[in-house]
């Protein structure tokens, strides 16, 4: 059975990706930073329960992607439990706790976002990629793949959360770098840029975005859903994008279309 690791899959977009991949036949490793086996109504163990009740296979591993020891433990868990990794989805990410103008924002928030959104997935991918190369050479896996979930904020300026934009722009380059480096090993790497997706991350700015979307910010005039993103990851996982290393796929209802 193929194995997928989806970081930050206790809720939101990661949850949608994990459920889709399980339906596609992957054994899924669900990761979140607060995963708690005593909590099964929400969070990582709810996702595990949902997947298992649909006949799928899921394991949970709590880890903070920003912490080196946790990253090592996460990949170590995958190696010990399954001895293979067919798909890594770098999805875990955070928004600033408080939106603040770039002229006032604190370094602490910058450091936090860069650690979780950029440094974490960068070095988790390094770790995972080394294993994937080895497992591929040994014939354990046929074609491992890696996806990065960045954001339209990798290119669109939001001056009230500059640290988020910078972390996602950096992550976009990380995706390109790994796509370049791993192509010779037959490991496709792509970047997926969600737009405005209804999750807990955007719950605090729902009214603002309802208004903007209503006024036509997005040509498609609706919020994105975790399933919109999951469908793209599913196509990638199936192999449909294997000749597209470095591809950047925007999942944003047309946000990036320049209009007159
Ligand atoms: N929502 C949007 O509009 C939108 C748009 C573009 C891009 N994105 C990106 O899509 C990804 C998912 O966003 P979302 O909206 O689904 O967010 P969300 O609802 O806030 O869920 C984030 C998930 O990431 C986990 N997480 C947070 N910090 C972590 C860490 N240090 N280590 C491991 N896991 C961690 C959380 O764990 P717990 O459950 O334990 O808290 C949670 O499961 C993020 O990278 C985000 O930047 C979102």
PDB file of C-alpha atoms and ligand atoms in Angstrom:
ATOM      1  CA  UNK A   1       0.000   0.000   0.000  1.00  0.00           C
ATOM      2  CA  UNK A   2       1.343   3.426  -0.953  1.00  0.00           C
ATOM      3  CA  UNK A   3       2.022   5.795   1.939  1.00  0.00           C
ATOM      4  CA  UNK A   4       1.348   9.543   2.087  1.00  0.00           C
ATOM      5  CA  UNK A   5       2.454  11.948   4.794  1.00  0.00           C
ATOM      6  CA  UNK A   6       0.368  15.124   5.008  1.00  0.00           C
ATOM      7  CA  UNK A   7       1.654  17.713   7.446  1.00  0.00           C
ATOM      8  CA  UNK A   8      -0.892  19.863   9.255  1.00  0.00           C
ATOM      9  CA  UNK A   9      -3.752  17.506   8.443  1.00  0.00           C
ATOM     10  CA  UNK A  10      -5.693  17.806  11.711  1.00  0.00           C
ATOM     11  CA  UNK A  11      -8.128  20.206  10.076  1.00  0.00           C
ATOM     12  CA  UNK A  12      -8.686  22.507   7.122  1.00  0.00           C
ATOM     13  CA  UNK A  13      -6.948  21.943   3.806  1.00  0.00           C
ATOM     14  CA  UNK A  14      -4.674  19.188   5.156  1.00  0.00           C
ATOM     15  CA  UNK A  15      -7.708  17.300   6.463  1.00  0.00           C
ATOM     16  CA  UNK A  16      -9.317  17.473   3.016  1.00  0.00           C
ATOM     17  CA  UNK A  17      -6.109  16.233   1.371  1.00  0.00           C
ATOM     18  CA  UNK A  18      -5.727  13.351   3.857  1.00  0.00           C
ATOM     19  CA  UNK A  19      -9.314  12.165   3.349  1.00  0.00           C
ATOM     20  CA  UNK A  20      -8.984  12.362  -0.447  1.00  0.00           C
ATOM     21  CA  UNK A  21      -5.683  10.459  -0.493  1.00  0.00           C
ATOM     22  CA  UNK A  22      -7.109   7.757   1.765  1.00  0.00           C
ATOM     23  CA  UNK A  23     -10.047   7.396  -0.649  1.00  0.00           C
ATOM     24  CA  UNK A  24      -7.466   7.103  -3.452  1.00  0.00           C
ATOM     25  CA  UNK A  25      -5.952   4.103  -1.661  1.00  0.00           C
ATOM     26  CA  UNK A  26      -3.062   5.647   0.254  1.00  0.00           C
ATOM     27  CA  UNK A  27      -2.248   4.780   3.848  1.00  0.00           C
ATOM     28  CA  UNK A  28      -2.119   8.275   5.288  1.00  0.00           C
ATOM     29  CA  UNK A  29       0.043   9.614   8.070  1.00  0.00           C
ATOM     30  CA  UNK A  30      -1.861  12.471   9.650  1.00  0.00           C
ATOM     31  CA  UNK A  31       0.289  15.045  11.374  1.00  0.00           C
ATOM     32  CA  UNK A  32      -0.603  18.022  13.502  1.00  0.00           C
ATOM     33  CA  UNK A  33       1.038  19.918  16.307  1.00  0.00           C
ATOM     34  CA  UNK A  34      -1.713  19.417  18.930  1.00  0.00           C
ATOM     35  CA  UNK A  35      -2.818  15.839  18.050  1.00  0.00           C
ATOM     36  CA  UNK A  36      -4.339  14.282  21.149  1.00  0.00           C
ATOM     37  CA  UNK A  37      -5.715  10.707  21.251  1.00  0.00           C
ATOM     38  CA  UNK A  38      -8.219  11.725  23.932  1.00  0.00           C
ATOM     39  CA  UNK A  39      -9.820  14.171  21.467  1.00  0.00           C
ATOM     40  CA  UNK A  40     -11.686  12.360  18.704  1.00  0.00           C
ATOM     41  CA  UNK A  41     -14.403  14.897  17.865  1.00  0.00           C
ATOM     42  CA  UNK A  42     -11.983  17.297  16.194  1.00  0.00           C
ATOM     43  CA  UNK A  43      -8.326  17.399  15.217  1.00  0.00           C
ATOM     44  CA  UNK A  44      -6.057  14.642  13.927  1.00  0.00           C
ATOM     45  CA  UNK A  45      -7.910  11.757  15.597  1.00  0.00           C
ATOM     46  CA  UNK A  46     -11.222  12.896  14.100  1.00  0.00           C
ATOM     47  CA  UNK A  47      -9.561  12.723  10.670  1.00  0.00           C
ATOM     48  CA  UNK A  48      -8.238   9.244  11.459  1.00  0.00           C
ATOM     49  CA  UNK A  49     -11.712   8.129  12.579  1.00  0.00           C
ATOM     50  CA  UNK A  50     -13.329   9.582   9.439  1.00  0.00           C
ATOM     51  CA  UNK A  51     -10.839   7.808   7.174  1.00  0.00           C
ATOM     52  CA  UNK A  52     -11.158   4.494   8.991  1.00  0.00           C
ATOM     53  CA  UNK A  53     -14.942   4.562   9.015  1.00  0.00           C
ATOM     54  CA  UNK A  54     -14.788   4.901   5.214  1.00  0.00           C
ATOM     55  CA  UNK A  55     -12.569   1.806   5.069  1.00  0.00           C
ATOM     56  CA  UNK A  56      -9.245   3.626   4.718  1.00  0.00           C
ATOM     57  CA  UNK A  57      -6.009   3.426   6.630  1.00  0.00           C
ATOM     58  CA  UNK A  58      -4.618   6.254   8.760  1.00  0.00           C
ATOM     59  CA  UNK A  59      -2.072   6.786  11.508  1.00  0.00           C
ATOM     60  CA  UNK A  60      -1.498   9.931  13.525  1.00  0.00           C
ATOM     61  CA  UNK A  61       1.856  11.360  14.473  1.00  0.00           C
ATOM     62  CA  UNK A  62       2.069  14.555  16.515  1.00  0.00           C
ATOM     63  CA  UNK A  63       5.004  16.715  15.504  1.00  0.00           C
ATOM     64  CA  UNK A  64       5.907  20.376  15.250  1.00  0.00           C
ATOM     65  CA  UNK A  65       7.407  20.836  11.794  1.00  0.00           C
ATOM     66  CA  UNK A  66       9.405  23.788  13.111  1.00  0.00           C
ATOM     67  CA  UNK A  67      11.316  21.557  15.551  1.00  0.00           C
ATOM     68  CA  UNK A  68      14.215  19.533  14.212  1.00  0.00           C
ATOM     69  CA  UNK A  69      13.783  16.663  16.700  1.00  0.00           C
ATOM     70  CA  UNK A  70      10.083  16.428  15.789  1.00  0.00           C
ATOM     71  CA  UNK A  71      10.863  16.344  12.066  1.00  0.00           C
ATOM     72  CA  UNK A  72      13.357  13.541  12.624  1.00  0.00           C
ATOM     73  CA  UNK A  73      10.835  11.664  14.751  1.00  0.00           C
ATOM     74  CA  UNK A  74       8.119  12.089  12.097  1.00  0.00           C
ATOM     75  CA  UNK A  75      10.234  10.669   9.283  1.00  0.00           C
ATOM     76  CA  UNK A  76      11.525   8.007  11.683  1.00  0.00           C
ATOM     77  CA  UNK A  77       7.933   6.991  12.406  1.00  0.00           C
ATOM     78  CA  UNK A  78       7.139   6.650   8.693  1.00  0.00           C
ATOM     79  CA  UNK A  79      10.307   4.605   8.151  1.00  0.00           C
ATOM     80  CA  UNK A  80       9.671   2.252  11.054  1.00  0.00           C
ATOM     81  CA  UNK A  81       5.955   1.833  10.571  1.00  0.00           C
ATOM     82  CA  UNK A  82       5.852   1.518   6.780  1.00  0.00           C
ATOM     83  CA  UNK A  83       9.406   1.404   5.458  1.00  0.00           C
ATOM     84  CA  UNK A  84       8.332   3.587   2.518  1.00  0.00           C
ATOM     85  CA  UNK A  85       7.042   7.034   1.607  1.00  0.00           C
ATOM     86  CA  UNK A  86       5.308   7.598  -1.736  1.00  0.00           C
ATOM     87  CA  UNK A  87       4.016  11.120  -1.220  1.00  0.00           C
ATOM     88  CA  UNK A  88       4.943  14.021   1.045  1.00  0.00           C
ATOM     89  CA  UNK A  89       2.518  16.934   1.181  1.00  0.00           C
ATOM     90  CA  UNK A  90       4.014  19.941   2.944  1.00  0.00           C
ATOM     91  CA  UNK A  91       0.789  21.575   4.044  1.00  0.00           C
ATOM     92  CA  UNK A  92       1.271  22.662   7.678  1.00  0.00           C
ATOM     93  CA  UNK A  93       1.345  26.408   8.011  1.00  0.00           C
ATOM     94  CA  UNK A  94       0.206  29.289  10.174  1.00  0.00           C
ATOM     95  CA  UNK A  95      -0.955  32.862   9.758  1.00  0.00           C
ATOM     96  CA  UNK A  96       0.263  35.659  12.038  1.00  0.00           C
ATOM     97  CA  UNK A  97      -1.527  35.620  15.412  1.00  0.00           C
ATOM     98  CA  UNK A  98      -2.392  39.238  14.748  1.00  0.00           C
ATOM     99  CA  UNK A  99      -2.337  41.127  11.454  1.00  0.00           C
ATOM    100  CA  UNK A 100      -0.065  44.157  11.781  1.00  0.00           C
ATOM    101  CA  UNK A 101       1.106  46.711   9.311  1.00  0.00           C
ATOM    102  CA  UNK A 102       4.563  46.013   7.922  1.00  0.00           C
ATOM    103  CA  UNK A 103       5.762  49.276   9.506  1.00  0.00           C
ATOM    104  CA  UNK A 104       4.796  48.028  12.996  1.00  0.00           C
ATOM    105  CA  UNK A 105       5.010  44.213  12.908  1.00  0.00           C
ATOM    106  CA  UNK A 106       7.315  42.485  15.416  1.00  0.00           C
ATOM    107  CA  UNK A 107      10.302  40.256  14.698  1.00  0.00           C
ATOM    108  CA  UNK A 108       8.841  37.539  16.924  1.00  0.00           C
ATOM    109  CA  UNK A 109       5.965  36.923  14.500  1.00  0.00           C
ATOM    110  CA  UNK A 110       8.380  36.948  11.555  1.00  0.00           C
ATOM    111  CA  UNK A 111      10.590  34.321  13.231  1.00  0.00           C
ATOM    112  CA  UNK A 112       7.578  32.159  14.100  1.00  0.00           C
ATOM    113  CA  UNK A 113       6.189  32.177  10.560  1.00  0.00           C
ATOM    114  CA  UNK A 114       9.515  31.584   8.876  1.00  0.00           C
ATOM    115  CA  UNK A 115      10.219  28.690  11.256  1.00  0.00           C
ATOM    116  CA  UNK A 116       6.876  26.940  10.692  1.00  0.00           C
ATOM    117  CA  UNK A 117       6.043  27.889   7.109  1.00  0.00           C
ATOM    118  CA  UNK A 118       9.489  27.813   5.521  1.00  0.00           C
ATOM    119  CA  UNK A 119      12.317  26.294   7.552  1.00  0.00           C
ATOM    120  CA  UNK A 120      10.161  23.393   8.764  1.00  0.00           C
ATOM    121  CA  UNK A 121       9.031  22.124   5.345  1.00  0.00           C
ATOM    122  CA  UNK A 122      12.433  22.900   3.807  1.00  0.00           C
ATOM    123  CA  UNK A 123      14.290  20.591   6.148  1.00  0.00           C
ATOM    124  CA  UNK A 124      11.483  18.045   6.423  1.00  0.00           C
ATOM    125  CA  UNK A 125      11.679  17.733   2.645  1.00  0.00           C
ATOM    126  CA  UNK A 126      15.447  17.369   2.782  1.00  0.00           C
ATOM    127  CA  UNK A 127      15.028  14.521   5.259  1.00  0.00           C
ATOM    128  CA  UNK A 128      12.185  12.857   3.362  1.00  0.00           C
ATOM    129  CA  UNK A 129      13.901  13.229  -0.013  1.00  0.00           C
ATOM    130  CA  UNK A 130      17.024  11.404   1.148  1.00  0.00           C
ATOM    131  CA  UNK A 131      14.861   8.482   2.251  1.00  0.00           C
ATOM    132  CA  UNK A 132      12.830   8.552  -0.952  1.00  0.00           C
ATOM    133  CA  UNK A 133      15.998   8.392  -3.069  1.00  0.00           C
ATOM    134  CA  UNK A 134      17.209   5.423  -1.032  1.00  0.00           C
ATOM    135  CA  UNK A 135      13.854   3.607  -1.159  1.00  0.00           C
ATOM    136  CA  UNK A 136      13.603   4.234  -4.886  1.00  0.00           C
ATOM    137  CA  UNK A 137      17.105   2.855  -5.486  1.00  0.00           C
ATOM    138  CA  UNK A 138      16.198  -0.215  -3.437  1.00  0.00           C
ATOM    139  CA  UNK A 139      13.021  -0.694  -5.472  1.00  0.00           C
ATOM    140  CA  UNK A 140      10.770  -0.233  -2.422  1.00  0.00           C
ATOM    141  CA  UNK A 141       8.910   2.666  -4.035  1.00  0.00           C
ATOM    142  CA  UNK A 142       8.388   3.231  -7.736  1.00  0.00           C
ATOM    143  CA  UNK A 143       7.838   6.964  -8.017  1.00  0.00           C
ATOM    144  CA  UNK A 144       7.793   9.054  -4.882  1.00  0.00           C
ATOM    145  CA  UNK A 145       6.396  12.580  -5.145  1.00  0.00           C
ATOM    146  CA  UNK A 146       6.457  15.801  -3.122  1.00  0.00           C
ATOM    147  CA  UNK A 147       3.934  18.665  -3.085  1.00  0.00           C
ATOM    148  CA  UNK A 148       4.275  22.039  -1.393  1.00  0.00           C
ATOM    149  CA  UNK A 149       1.159  23.938  -0.361  1.00  0.00           C
ATOM    150  CA  UNK A 150       2.187  27.596  -0.556  1.00  0.00           C
ATOM    151  CA  UNK A 151      -0.337  30.363  -1.224  1.00  0.00           C
ATOM    152  CA  UNK A 152      -1.272  33.159  -3.608  1.00  0.00           C
ATOM    153  CA  UNK A 153       0.535  35.157  -0.897  1.00  0.00           C
ATOM    154  CA  UNK A 154       3.759  33.838  -2.446  1.00  0.00           C
ATOM    155  CA  UNK A 155       3.238  36.594  -5.035  1.00  0.00           C
ATOM    156  CA  UNK A 156       0.365  38.821  -3.855  1.00  0.00           C
ATOM    157  CA  UNK A 157       1.262  41.585  -1.423  1.00  0.00           C
ATOM    158  CA  UNK A 158      -0.680  41.907   1.856  1.00  0.00           C
ATOM    159  CA  UNK A 159       1.022  44.656   3.845  1.00  0.00           C
ATOM    160  CA  UNK A 160      -0.787  43.678   7.060  1.00  0.00           C
ATOM    161  CA  UNK A 161       0.892  40.239   7.095  1.00  0.00           C
ATOM    162  CA  UNK A 162       4.194  40.686   5.357  1.00  0.00           C
ATOM    163  CA  UNK A 163       5.833  37.864   7.296  1.00  0.00           C
ATOM    164  CA  UNK A 164       3.261  35.411   5.910  1.00  0.00           C
ATOM    165  CA  UNK A 165       3.913  36.580   2.330  1.00  0.00           C
ATOM    166  CA  UNK A 166       7.674  36.351   2.798  1.00  0.00           C
ATOM    167  CA  UNK A 167       7.435  32.844   4.274  1.00  0.00           C
ATOM    168  CA  UNK A 168       5.284  31.654   1.367  1.00  0.00           C
ATOM    169  CA  UNK A 169       7.464  33.325  -1.278  1.00  0.00           C
ATOM    170  CA  UNK A 170      10.431  31.516   0.271  1.00  0.00           C
ATOM    171  CA  UNK A 171       8.538  28.250   0.293  1.00  0.00           C
ATOM    172  CA  UNK A 172       7.710  28.727  -3.376  1.00  0.00           C
ATOM    173  CA  UNK A 173      11.449  28.910  -4.121  1.00  0.00           C
ATOM    174  CA  UNK A 174      12.019  25.852  -1.916  1.00  0.00           C
ATOM    175  CA  UNK A 175       9.545  23.939  -4.098  1.00  0.00           C
ATOM    176  CA  UNK A 176      11.406  25.026  -7.232  1.00  0.00           C
ATOM    177  CA  UNK A 177      14.784  24.082  -5.755  1.00  0.00           C
ATOM    178  CA  UNK A 178      13.669  20.604  -4.715  1.00  0.00           C
ATOM    179  CA  UNK A 179      11.898  20.141  -8.064  1.00  0.00           C
ATOM    180  CA  UNK A 180      15.196  20.889  -9.803  1.00  0.00           C
ATOM    181  CA  UNK A 181      17.357  18.758  -7.522  1.00  0.00           C
ATOM    182  CA  UNK A 182      15.064  15.732  -7.370  1.00  0.00           C
ATOM    183  CA  UNK A 183      14.071  15.550 -11.058  1.00  0.00           C
ATOM    184  CA  UNK A 184      17.152  13.453 -11.888  1.00  0.00           C
ATOM    185  CA  UNK A 185      16.041  10.988  -9.228  1.00  0.00           C
ATOM    186  CA  UNK A 186      12.589  10.650 -10.803  1.00  0.00           C
ATOM    187  CA  UNK A 187      10.870  12.401  -7.882  1.00  0.00           C
ATOM    188  CA  UNK A 188       8.408  15.015  -9.203  1.00  0.00           C
ATOM    189  CA  UNK A 189       7.909  18.093  -7.027  1.00  0.00           C
ATOM    190  CA  UNK A 190       5.125  20.634  -7.525  1.00  0.00           C
ATOM    191  CA  UNK A 191       3.749  23.718  -5.804  1.00  0.00           C
ATOM    192  CA  UNK A 192       0.058  24.299  -5.152  1.00  0.00           C
ATOM    193  CA  UNK A 193      -1.078  27.844  -4.379  1.00  0.00           C
ATOM    194  CA  UNK A 194      -4.468  27.997  -2.693  1.00  0.00           C
ATOM    195  CA  UNK A 195      -6.341  31.283  -2.767  1.00  0.00           C
ATOM    196  CA  UNK A 196      -9.003  32.117  -0.186  1.00  0.00           C
ATOM    197  CA  UNK A 197     -10.116  28.879   1.422  1.00  0.00           C
ATOM    198  CA  UNK A 198     -12.718  28.567   4.142  1.00  0.00           C
ATOM    199  CA  UNK A 199     -10.879  27.082   7.142  1.00  0.00           C
ATOM    200  CA  UNK A 200     -10.088  28.094  10.696  1.00  0.00           C
ATOM    201  CA  UNK A 201      -7.136  30.072   9.360  1.00  0.00           C
ATOM    202  CA  UNK A 202      -9.474  32.453   7.549  1.00  0.00           C
ATOM    203  CA  UNK A 203     -12.329  32.408  10.091  1.00  0.00           C
ATOM    204  CA  UNK A 204     -11.201  35.703  11.634  1.00  0.00           C
ATOM    205  CA  UNK A 205     -11.347  37.514   8.291  1.00  0.00           C
ATOM    206  CA  UNK A 206     -14.477  35.862   6.924  1.00  0.00           C
ATOM    207  CA  UNK A 207     -16.564  39.028   6.671  1.00  0.00           C
ATOM    208  CA  UNK A 208     -13.773  40.929   4.969  1.00  0.00           C
ATOM    209  CA  UNK A 209     -13.328  38.225   2.342  1.00  0.00           C
ATOM    210  CA  UNK A 210     -17.081  37.643   1.935  1.00  0.00           C
ATOM    211  CA  UNK A 211     -17.315  41.276   0.945  1.00  0.00           C
ATOM    212  CA  UNK A 212     -14.305  41.231  -1.373  1.00  0.00           C
ATOM    213  CA  UNK A 213     -15.455  38.034  -3.077  1.00  0.00           C
ATOM    214  CA  UNK A 214     -18.981  39.466  -3.386  1.00  0.00           C
ATOM    215  CA  UNK A 215     -17.498  42.527  -5.075  1.00  0.00           C
ATOM    216  CA  UNK A 216     -15.731  40.378  -7.667  1.00  0.00           C
ATOM    217  CA  UNK A 217     -12.193  39.881  -6.308  1.00  0.00           C
ATOM    218  CA  UNK A 218     -12.330  36.310  -7.611  1.00  0.00           C
ATOM    219  CA  UNK A 219     -13.669  35.693 -11.125  1.00  0.00           C
ATOM    220  CA  UNK A 220     -15.401  32.571  -9.770  1.00  0.00           C
ATOM    221  CA  UNK A 221     -17.045  34.557  -6.945  1.00  0.00           C
ATOM    222  CA  UNK A 222     -16.855  31.874  -4.292  1.00  0.00           C
ATOM    223  CA  UNK A 223     -14.600  30.753  -1.480  1.00  0.00           C
ATOM    224  CA  UNK A 224     -12.246  27.856  -2.121  1.00  0.00           C
ATOM    225  CA  UNK A 225     -12.744  24.606  -0.226  1.00  0.00           C
ATOM    226  CA  UNK A 226     -10.242  22.059   1.089  1.00  0.00           C
ATOM    227  CA  UNK A 227     -11.655  19.671  -1.543  1.00  0.00           C
ATOM    228  CA  UNK A 228     -10.680  22.066  -4.358  1.00  0.00           C
ATOM    229  CA  UNK A 229      -7.064  21.768  -3.210  1.00  0.00           C
ATOM    230  CA  UNK A 230      -7.327  18.040  -2.464  1.00  0.00           C
ATOM    231  CA  UNK A 231      -8.439  17.274  -6.030  1.00  0.00           C
ATOM    232  CA  UNK A 232      -5.241  18.796  -7.428  1.00  0.00           C
ATOM    233  CA  UNK A 233      -3.095  16.837  -4.968  1.00  0.00           C
ATOM    234  CA  UNK A 234      -5.032  13.718  -5.938  1.00  0.00           C
ATOM    235  CA  UNK A 235      -4.227  14.219  -9.641  1.00  0.00           C
ATOM    236  CA  UNK A 236      -0.562  14.724  -8.734  1.00  0.00           C
ATOM    237  CA  UNK A 237      -0.591  11.630  -6.508  1.00  0.00           C
ATOM    238  CA  UNK A 238      -2.055   9.612  -9.389  1.00  0.00           C
ATOM    239  CA  UNK A 239       0.880  10.590 -11.602  1.00  0.00           C
ATOM    240  CA  UNK A 240      -0.934  12.976 -13.930  1.00  0.00           C
ATOM    241  CA  UNK A 241       1.704  15.690 -13.416  1.00  0.00           C
ATOM    242  CA  UNK A 242       4.829  13.579 -13.455  1.00  0.00           C
ATOM    243  CA  UNK A 243       6.374  15.460 -16.393  1.00  0.00           C
ATOM    244  CA  UNK A 244       5.780  18.812 -14.688  1.00  0.00           C
ATOM    245  CA  UNK A 245       8.477  19.237 -12.031  1.00  0.00           C
ATOM    246  CA  UNK A 246       8.397  22.765 -10.698  1.00  0.00           C
ATOM    247  CA  UNK A 247       4.810  23.335 -11.848  1.00  0.00           C
ATOM    248  CA  UNK A 248       2.928  26.011  -9.916  1.00  0.00           C
ATOM    249  CA  UNK A 249      -0.789  25.351  -9.783  1.00  0.00           C
ATOM    250  CA  UNK A 250      -3.006  28.104  -8.494  1.00  0.00           C
ATOM    251  CA  UNK A 251      -6.233  26.901  -6.898  1.00  0.00           C
ATOM    252  CA  UNK A 252      -7.883  30.239  -6.369  1.00  0.00           C
ATOM    253  CA  UNK A 253     -10.980  30.719  -8.517  1.00  0.00           C
ATOM    254  CA  UNK A 254      -9.048  32.836 -11.013  1.00  0.00           C
ATOM    255  CA  UNK A 255      -7.492  35.270  -8.512  1.00  0.00           C
ATOM    256  CA  UNK A 256      -4.257  35.450 -10.523  1.00  0.00           C
ATOM    257  CA  UNK A 257      -5.876  36.426 -13.813  1.00  0.00           C
ATOM    258  CA  UNK A 258      -4.941  40.014 -14.680  1.00  0.00           C
ATOM    259  CA  UNK A 259      -8.095  41.860 -15.578  1.00  0.00           C
ATOM    260  CA  UNK A 260      -9.029  45.148 -17.154  1.00  0.00           C
TER     261      UNK A 260
HETATM  262  N1  LIG B   1      -7.050  28.909   4.309  1.00  0.00           N
HETATM  263  C1  LIG B   1      -6.568  29.626   3.299  1.00  0.00           C
HETATM  264  O1  LIG B   1      -7.239  30.517   2.777  1.00  0.00           O
HETATM  265  C2  LIG B   1      -5.214  29.335   2.736  1.00  0.00           C
HETATM  266  C3  LIG B   1      -4.846  29.988   1.560  1.00  0.00           C
HETATM  267  C4  LIG B   1      -3.597  29.743   1.003  1.00  0.00           C
HETATM  268  C5  LIG B   1      -2.728  28.878   1.610  1.00  0.00           C
HETATM  269  N2  LIG B   1      -3.104  28.252   2.774  1.00  0.00           N
HETATM  270  C6  LIG B   1      -2.117  27.348   3.373  1.00  0.00           C
HETATM  271  O2  LIG B   1      -2.673  26.049   3.438  1.00  0.00           O
HETATM  272  C7  LIG B   1      -2.142  25.361   4.566  1.00  0.00           C
HETATM  273  C8  LIG B   1      -3.275  24.863   5.439  1.00  0.00           C
HETATM  274  O3  LIG B   1      -4.042  25.987   5.848  1.00  0.00           O
HETATM  275  P1  LIG B   1      -5.471  25.841   6.561  1.00  0.00           P
HETATM  276  O4  LIG B   1      -6.265  27.006   6.129  1.00  0.00           O
HETATM  277  O5  LIG B   1      -5.994  24.474   6.385  1.00  0.00           O
HETATM  278  O6  LIG B   1      -5.032  26.108   8.091  1.00  0.00           O
HETATM  279  P2  LIG B   1      -5.680  25.611   9.461  1.00  0.00           P
HETATM  280  O7  LIG B   1      -7.118  25.325   9.310  1.00  0.00           O
HETATM  281  O8  LIG B   1      -5.236  26.628  10.454  1.00  0.00           O
HETATM  282  O9  LIG B   1      -4.916  24.210   9.736  1.00  0.00           O
HETATM  283  C9  LIG B   1      -3.538  24.199   9.891  1.00  0.00           C
HETATM  284  C10 LIG B   1      -3.067  22.813  10.252  1.00  0.00           C
HETATM  285  O10 LIG B   1      -1.637  22.882  10.366  1.00  0.00           O
HETATM  286  C11 LIG B   1      -1.250  22.368  11.620  1.00  0.00           C
HETATM  287  N3  LIG B   1      -0.050  23.039  12.114  1.00  0.00           N
HETATM  288  C12 LIG B   1       0.106  24.319  12.485  1.00  0.00           C
HETATM  289  N4  LIG B   1       1.347  24.535  12.913  1.00  0.00           N
HETATM  290  C13 LIG B   1       1.988  23.350  12.811  1.00  0.00           C
HETATM  291  C14 LIG B   1       3.290  22.927  13.127  1.00  0.00           C
HETATM  292  N5  LIG B   1       4.200  23.777  13.636  1.00  0.00           N
HETATM  293  N6  LIG B   1       3.621  21.637  12.915  1.00  0.00           N
HETATM  294  C15 LIG B   1       2.716  20.774  12.419  1.00  0.00           C
HETATM  295  N7  LIG B   1       1.453  21.111  12.109  1.00  0.00           N
HETATM  296  C16 LIG B   1       1.103  22.396  12.317  1.00  0.00           C
HETATM  297  C17 LIG B   1      -2.429  22.595  12.537  1.00  0.00           C
HETATM  298  O11 LIG B   1      -2.300  21.700  13.623  1.00  0.00           O
HETATM  299  P3  LIG B   1      -3.346  21.666  14.853  1.00  0.00           P
HETATM  300  O12 LIG B   1      -4.602  21.087  14.254  1.00  0.00           O
HETATM  301  O13 LIG B   1      -2.702  20.780  15.831  1.00  0.00           O
HETATM  302  O14 LIG B   1      -3.482  23.089  15.292  1.00  0.00           O
HETATM  303  C18 LIG B   1      -3.581  22.314  11.589  1.00  0.00           C
HETATM  304  O15 LIG B   1      -3.847  20.930  11.522  1.00  0.00           O
HETATM  305  C19 LIG B   1      -1.222  26.364   5.273  1.00  0.00           C
HETATM  306  O16 LIG B   1       0.106  26.168   4.862  1.00  0.00           O
HETATM  307  C20 LIG B   1      -1.738  27.697   4.787  1.00  0.00           C
HETATM  308  O17 LIG B   1      -0.743  28.686   4.842  1.00  0.00           O
HETATM  309  C21 LIG B   1      -4.314  28.467   3.346  1.00  0.00           C
END
